[in-house]
GROMACS .gro file of C-alpha atoms in nm:
model
  222
    1MET     CA    1  -2.186   2.084  -0.462
    2ASP     CA    2  -2.055   1.856  -0.133
    3PRO     CA    3  -1.634   1.790  -0.205
    4ILE     CA    4  -1.638   1.471  -0.232
    5THR     CA    5  -1.913   1.492  -0.527
    6LYS     CA    6  -1.656   1.748  -0.721
    7TYR     CA    7  -1.404   1.554  -0.652
    8ALA     CA    8  -1.591   1.229  -0.786
    9GLU     CA    9  -1.664   1.494  -1.086
   10GLY     CA   10  -1.337   1.601  -1.187
   11ILE     CA   11  -1.171   1.224  -1.183
   12ALA     CA   12  -1.508   1.114  -1.406
   13GLU     CA   13  -1.486   1.434  -1.659
   14GLU     CA   14  -1.095   1.377  -1.640
   15LYS     CA   15  -0.994   1.641  -1.546
   16ILE     CA   16  -0.816   1.516  -1.225
   17LEU     CA   17  -0.563   1.177  -1.357
   18ALA     CA   18  -0.645   0.888  -1.199
   19CYS     CA   19  -0.660   0.473  -1.271
   20LYS     CA   20  -0.953   0.272  -1.452
   21TYR     CA   21  -1.099   0.127  -1.121
   22HIS     CA   22  -1.061   0.483  -0.941
   23ARG     CA   23  -1.221   0.633  -1.177
   24GLN     CA   24  -1.512   0.367  -1.178
   25ALA     CA   25  -1.542   0.402  -0.833
   26CYS     CA   26  -1.578   0.801  -0.856
   27GLU     CA   27  -1.798   0.707  -1.140
   28ARG     CA   28  -2.061   0.475  -0.935
   29HIS     CA   29  -2.069   0.803  -0.671
   30LEU     CA   30  -2.272   0.977  -0.928
   31ARG     CA   31  -2.477   0.759  -1.057
   32ASP     CA   32  -2.566   0.604  -0.676
   33LEU     CA   33  -2.687   0.992  -0.616
   34SER     CA   34  -2.962   0.950  -0.836
   35ARG     CA   35  -3.075   0.567  -0.689
   36SER     CA   36  -3.356   0.591  -0.448
   37LYS     CA   37  -3.171   0.245  -0.233
   38PHE     CA   38  -2.917   0.424  -0.076
   39VAL     CA   39  -2.857   0.756   0.079
   40TRP     CA   40  -2.601   0.979   0.032
   41ASP     CA   41  -2.495   1.129   0.382
   42THR     CA   42  -2.242   1.422   0.375
   43ASP     CA   43  -2.257   1.524   0.747
   44ALA     CA   44  -2.189   1.105   0.758
   45GLY     CA   45  -1.870   1.103   0.579
   46ASP     CA   46  -1.780   1.495   0.698
   47ARG     CA   47  -1.751   1.325   1.023
   48VAL     CA   48  -1.527   1.127   1.008
   49ILE     CA   49  -1.271   1.302   0.799
   50ASN     CA   50  -1.328   1.632   1.062
   51PHE     CA   51  -1.232   1.385   1.344
   52ILE     CA   52  -0.913   1.255   1.111
   53GLU     CA   53  -0.795   1.579   1.024
   54LYS     CA   54  -0.823   1.664   1.433
   55LEU     CA   55  -0.549   1.396   1.501
   56ARG     CA   56  -0.141   1.471   1.489
   57HIS     CA   57   0.101   1.356   1.276
   58HIS     CA   58   0.369   1.113   1.508
   59LYS     CA   59   0.654   1.147   1.292
   60GLY     CA   60   0.973   1.359   1.062
   61ARG     CA   61   1.033   1.681   1.210
   62GLN     CA   62   0.864   1.848   0.931
   63PHE     CA   63   0.516   1.728   1.031
   64ALA     CA   64   0.532   1.570   1.404
   65GLY     CA   65   0.264   1.731   1.620
   66LYS     CA   66   0.096   1.888   1.309
   67PRO     CA   67  -0.270   1.785   1.218
   68PHE     CA   68  -0.354   1.612   0.932
   69VAL     CA   69  -0.435   1.768   0.638
   70LEU     CA   70  -0.590   1.474   0.424
   71GLU     CA   71  -0.572   1.497   0.025
   72PRO     CA   72  -0.868   1.500  -0.186
   73TRP     CA   73  -0.882   1.102  -0.320
   74GLN     CA   74  -0.801   1.016   0.074
   75THR     CA   75  -1.107   1.213   0.178
   76PHE     CA   76  -1.306   1.064  -0.096
   77LEU     CA   77  -1.219   0.695  -0.004
   78ILE     CA   78  -1.321   0.763   0.390
   79GLY     CA   79  -1.632   0.941   0.260
   80SER     CA   80  -1.724   0.688   0.002
   81VAL     CA   81  -1.723   0.418   0.295
   82PHE     CA   82  -1.862   0.641   0.572
   83GLY     CA   83  -2.114   0.836   0.403
   84TRP     CA   84  -2.308   0.638   0.172
   85GLN     CA   85  -2.587   0.455   0.382
   86LYS     CA   86  -2.885   0.227   0.283
   87LYS     CA   87  -3.214   0.356   0.324
   88THR     CA   88  -3.301   0.161   0.628
   89GLY     CA   89  -3.037   0.226   0.771
   90GLY     CA   90  -2.663   0.167   0.853
   91ARG     CA   91  -2.364   0.175   0.616
   92ARG     CA   92  -2.397   0.032   0.282
   93TYR     CA   93  -2.074  -0.050   0.255
   94LYS     CA   94  -1.907  -0.385   0.507
   95GLU     CA   95  -1.624  -0.367   0.313
   96SER     CA   96  -1.371  -0.175   0.090
   97TYR     CA   97  -1.013  -0.228  -0.064
   98THR     CA   98  -0.751   0.038  -0.143
   99GLU     CA   99  -0.422  -0.060  -0.382
  100ILE     CA  100  -0.192   0.272  -0.307
  101PRO     CA  101   0.203   0.311  -0.378
  102ARG     CA  102   0.414   0.290  -0.081
  103LYS     CA  103   0.455   0.669   0.139
  104ASN     CA  104   0.105   0.765   0.032
  105GLY     CA  105  -0.048   0.826   0.417
  106LYS     CA  106  -0.184   0.434   0.365
  107THR     CA  107  -0.108   0.348   0.769
  108ALA     CA  108  -0.158   0.710   0.875
  109VAL     CA  109  -0.477   0.692   0.709
  110GLY     CA  110  -0.579   0.381   0.805
  111ALA     CA  111  -0.483   0.423   1.191
  112GLY     CA  112  -0.742   0.726   1.207
  113VAL     CA  113  -1.024   0.519   1.108
  114GLY     CA  114  -0.898   0.263   1.361
  115ILE     CA  115  -0.910   0.593   1.635
  116PHE     CA  116  -1.279   0.687   1.545
  117GLY     CA  117  -1.429   0.342   1.518
  118LEU     CA  118  -1.224   0.311   1.899
  119THR     CA  119  -1.395   0.643   2.018
  120ALA     CA  120  -1.629   0.827   1.787
  121ASP     CA  121  -1.833   0.600   1.617
  122GLN     CA  122  -2.080   0.515   1.908
  123GLU     CA  123  -2.053   0.116   1.888
  124PRO     CA  124  -2.077  -0.002   2.258
  125GLY     CA  125  -1.809  -0.281   2.307
  126ALA     CA  126  -1.631  -0.202   1.997
  127GLU     CA  127  -1.367  -0.446   1.861
  128ILE     CA  128  -1.104  -0.254   1.650
  129TYR     CA  129  -0.794  -0.501   1.493
  130SER     CA  130  -0.520  -0.429   1.259
  131ILE     CA  131  -0.449  -0.695   1.092
  132ALA     CA  132  -0.161  -0.893   0.839
  133SER     CA  133  -0.013  -1.220   0.824
  134LYS     CA  134   0.274  -1.106   1.078
  135ARG     CA  135   0.226  -0.976   1.344
  136ASP     CA  136   0.555  -0.756   1.352
  137GLN     CA  137   0.284  -0.634   1.027
  138ALA     CA  138  -0.054  -0.611   1.174
  139ALA     CA  139   0.087  -0.394   1.488
  140ILE     CA  140   0.269  -0.101   1.244
  141CYS     CA  141  -0.096   0.019   1.131
  142TRP     CA  142  -0.175  -0.051   1.563
  143ASP     CA  143   0.110   0.105   1.639
  144ALA     CA  144   0.137   0.419   1.453
  145SER     CA  145  -0.285   0.501   1.629
  146LYS     CA  146  -0.124   0.459   1.956
  147ARG     CA  147   0.160   0.679   1.891
  148MET     CA  148  -0.094   0.921   1.752
  149ILE     CA  149  -0.273   0.885   2.038
  150GLU     CA  150  -0.032   1.036   2.253
  151VAL     CA  151   0.070   1.288   2.082
  152THR     CA  152  -0.321   1.461   1.988
  153PRO     CA  153  -0.462   1.635   2.308
  154GLY     CA  154  -0.746   1.544   2.469
  155LEU     CA  155  -0.717   1.193   2.337
  156LYS     CA  156  -0.409   1.053   2.591
  157GLU     CA  157  -0.594   1.148   2.878
  158ARG     CA  158  -0.926   0.947   2.775
  159ILE     CA  159  -0.735   0.624   2.626
  160LYS     CA  160  -0.543   0.402   2.778
  161THR     CA  161  -0.265   0.241   2.597
  162GLY     CA  162  -0.081  -0.100   2.686
  163LYS     CA  163   0.215  -0.243   2.533
  164ALA     CA  164  -0.028  -0.450   2.337
  165SER     CA  165  -0.370  -0.296   2.322
  166VAL     CA  166  -0.548   0.022   2.357
  167TRP     CA  167  -0.883   0.043   2.509
  168TYR     CA  168  -1.124   0.336   2.520
  169ASN     CA  169  -1.334   0.269   2.869
  170PRO     CA  170  -1.621   0.484   2.846
  171LEU     CA  171  -1.784   0.276   2.559
  172GLY     CA  172  -1.541  -0.065   2.671
  173ASN     CA  173  -1.389  -0.055   2.329
  174LYS     CA  174  -1.047  -0.192   2.262
  175PHE     CA  175  -0.788  -0.218   1.999
  176VAL     CA  176  -0.532  -0.445   1.898
  177PRO     CA  177  -0.334  -0.572   1.649
  178LEU     CA  178  -0.416  -0.952   1.485
  179SER     CA  179  -0.226  -1.181   1.318
  180LYS     CA  180  -0.247  -1.534   1.121
  181ASP     CA  181  -0.031  -1.632   1.412
  182THR     CA  182  -0.215  -1.517   1.691
  183LYS     CA  183  -0.279  -1.829   1.946
  184LYS     CA  184  -0.650  -1.717   1.997
  185MET     CA  185  -0.922  -1.647   1.748
  186ASP     CA  186  -1.227  -1.732   1.871
  187GLY     CA  187  -1.433  -1.510   2.052
  188LEU     CA  188  -1.403  -1.222   1.828
  189ASN     CA  189  -1.663  -0.962   1.721
  190PRO     CA  190  -1.451  -0.672   1.521
  191HIS     CA  191  -1.651  -0.373   1.499
  192ILE     CA  192  -1.372  -0.212   1.240
  193VAL     CA  193  -1.098  -0.405   1.066
  194ILE     CA  194  -0.757  -0.265   0.903
  195GLY     CA  195  -0.633  -0.520   0.672
  196ASP     CA  196  -0.212  -0.452   0.599
  197GLU     CA  197  -0.039  -0.590   0.308
  198THR     CA  198  -0.329  -0.834   0.142
  199HIS     CA  199  -0.148  -0.904  -0.129
  200ALA     CA  200   0.121  -1.102   0.103
  201TRP     CA  201  -0.078  -1.286   0.294
  202GLU     CA  202  -0.054  -1.662   0.214
  203ASP     CA  203  -0.397  -1.756   0.220
  204ARG     CA  204  -0.792  -1.643   0.317
  205MET     CA  205  -0.762  -1.796   0.676
  206LEU     CA  206  -0.733  -1.502   0.888
  207TYR     CA  207  -1.001  -1.338   0.629
  208ASP     CA  208  -1.215  -1.622   0.633
  209GLN     CA  209  -1.217  -1.531   1.021
  210ILE     CA  210  -1.238  -1.229   1.044
  211ASP     CA  211  -1.517  -1.254   0.806
  212ASP     CA  212  -1.715  -1.483   0.947
  213ALA     CA  213  -1.657  -1.311   1.275
  214PHE     CA  214  -1.817  -0.983   1.135
  215GLY     CA  215  -2.160  -1.149   1.131
  216SER     CA  216  -2.277  -1.031   1.496
  217ARG     CA  217  -2.235  -0.662   1.432
  218GLU     CA  218  -2.522  -0.521   1.261
  219GLN     CA  219  -2.285  -0.220   1.148
  220HIS     CA  220  -1.924  -0.270   1.032
  221SER     CA  221  -1.607  -0.213   0.849
  222GLY     CA  222  -1.297  -0.390   0.674
   0.00000   0.00000   0.00000
């Protein structure tokens, strides 16, 4: 049994404590294993997990420079989004929502997913965005990704970092922060979007703009 399914069983059988909604997500994972409409591709999920665990921490004397070690609940989250595939091809889930307490690695995981989309998801011309209602908030996840790139061997040499953008030139991909007060929102073609502090967003304007822009990508995640 793969680790993600084993973890889901532990939650469903209440061997691991979790809230109602997390338990329901794990129970859905187990039910869907027997449904012919979808395909559980452990390799697709593991690819993202293994990529993120090769990135390095950039903060704190205890962790700076050391590789990430994801918690089981983090591997379940990432594996679920990237591992479940439609039988006709492409990822099953286009959107996911995670709500966790402060200081549980939310920003670092989001930054890791963004870097994966930028460099390793094999999407030419990918546009990766870290979004929030205010630019300072949107820049937190993006800045974390930039710092992680700078301390991870092999990435800094391949990725061009700027004051407000990160570029992966072999595929023409970019990763930038985006907020409600960004002056130009036309022409977006996002591949992966990481929304931060969505509970504090004043309205749906930014969400709706991003959601509409997703239409031109065959495979995307938000």
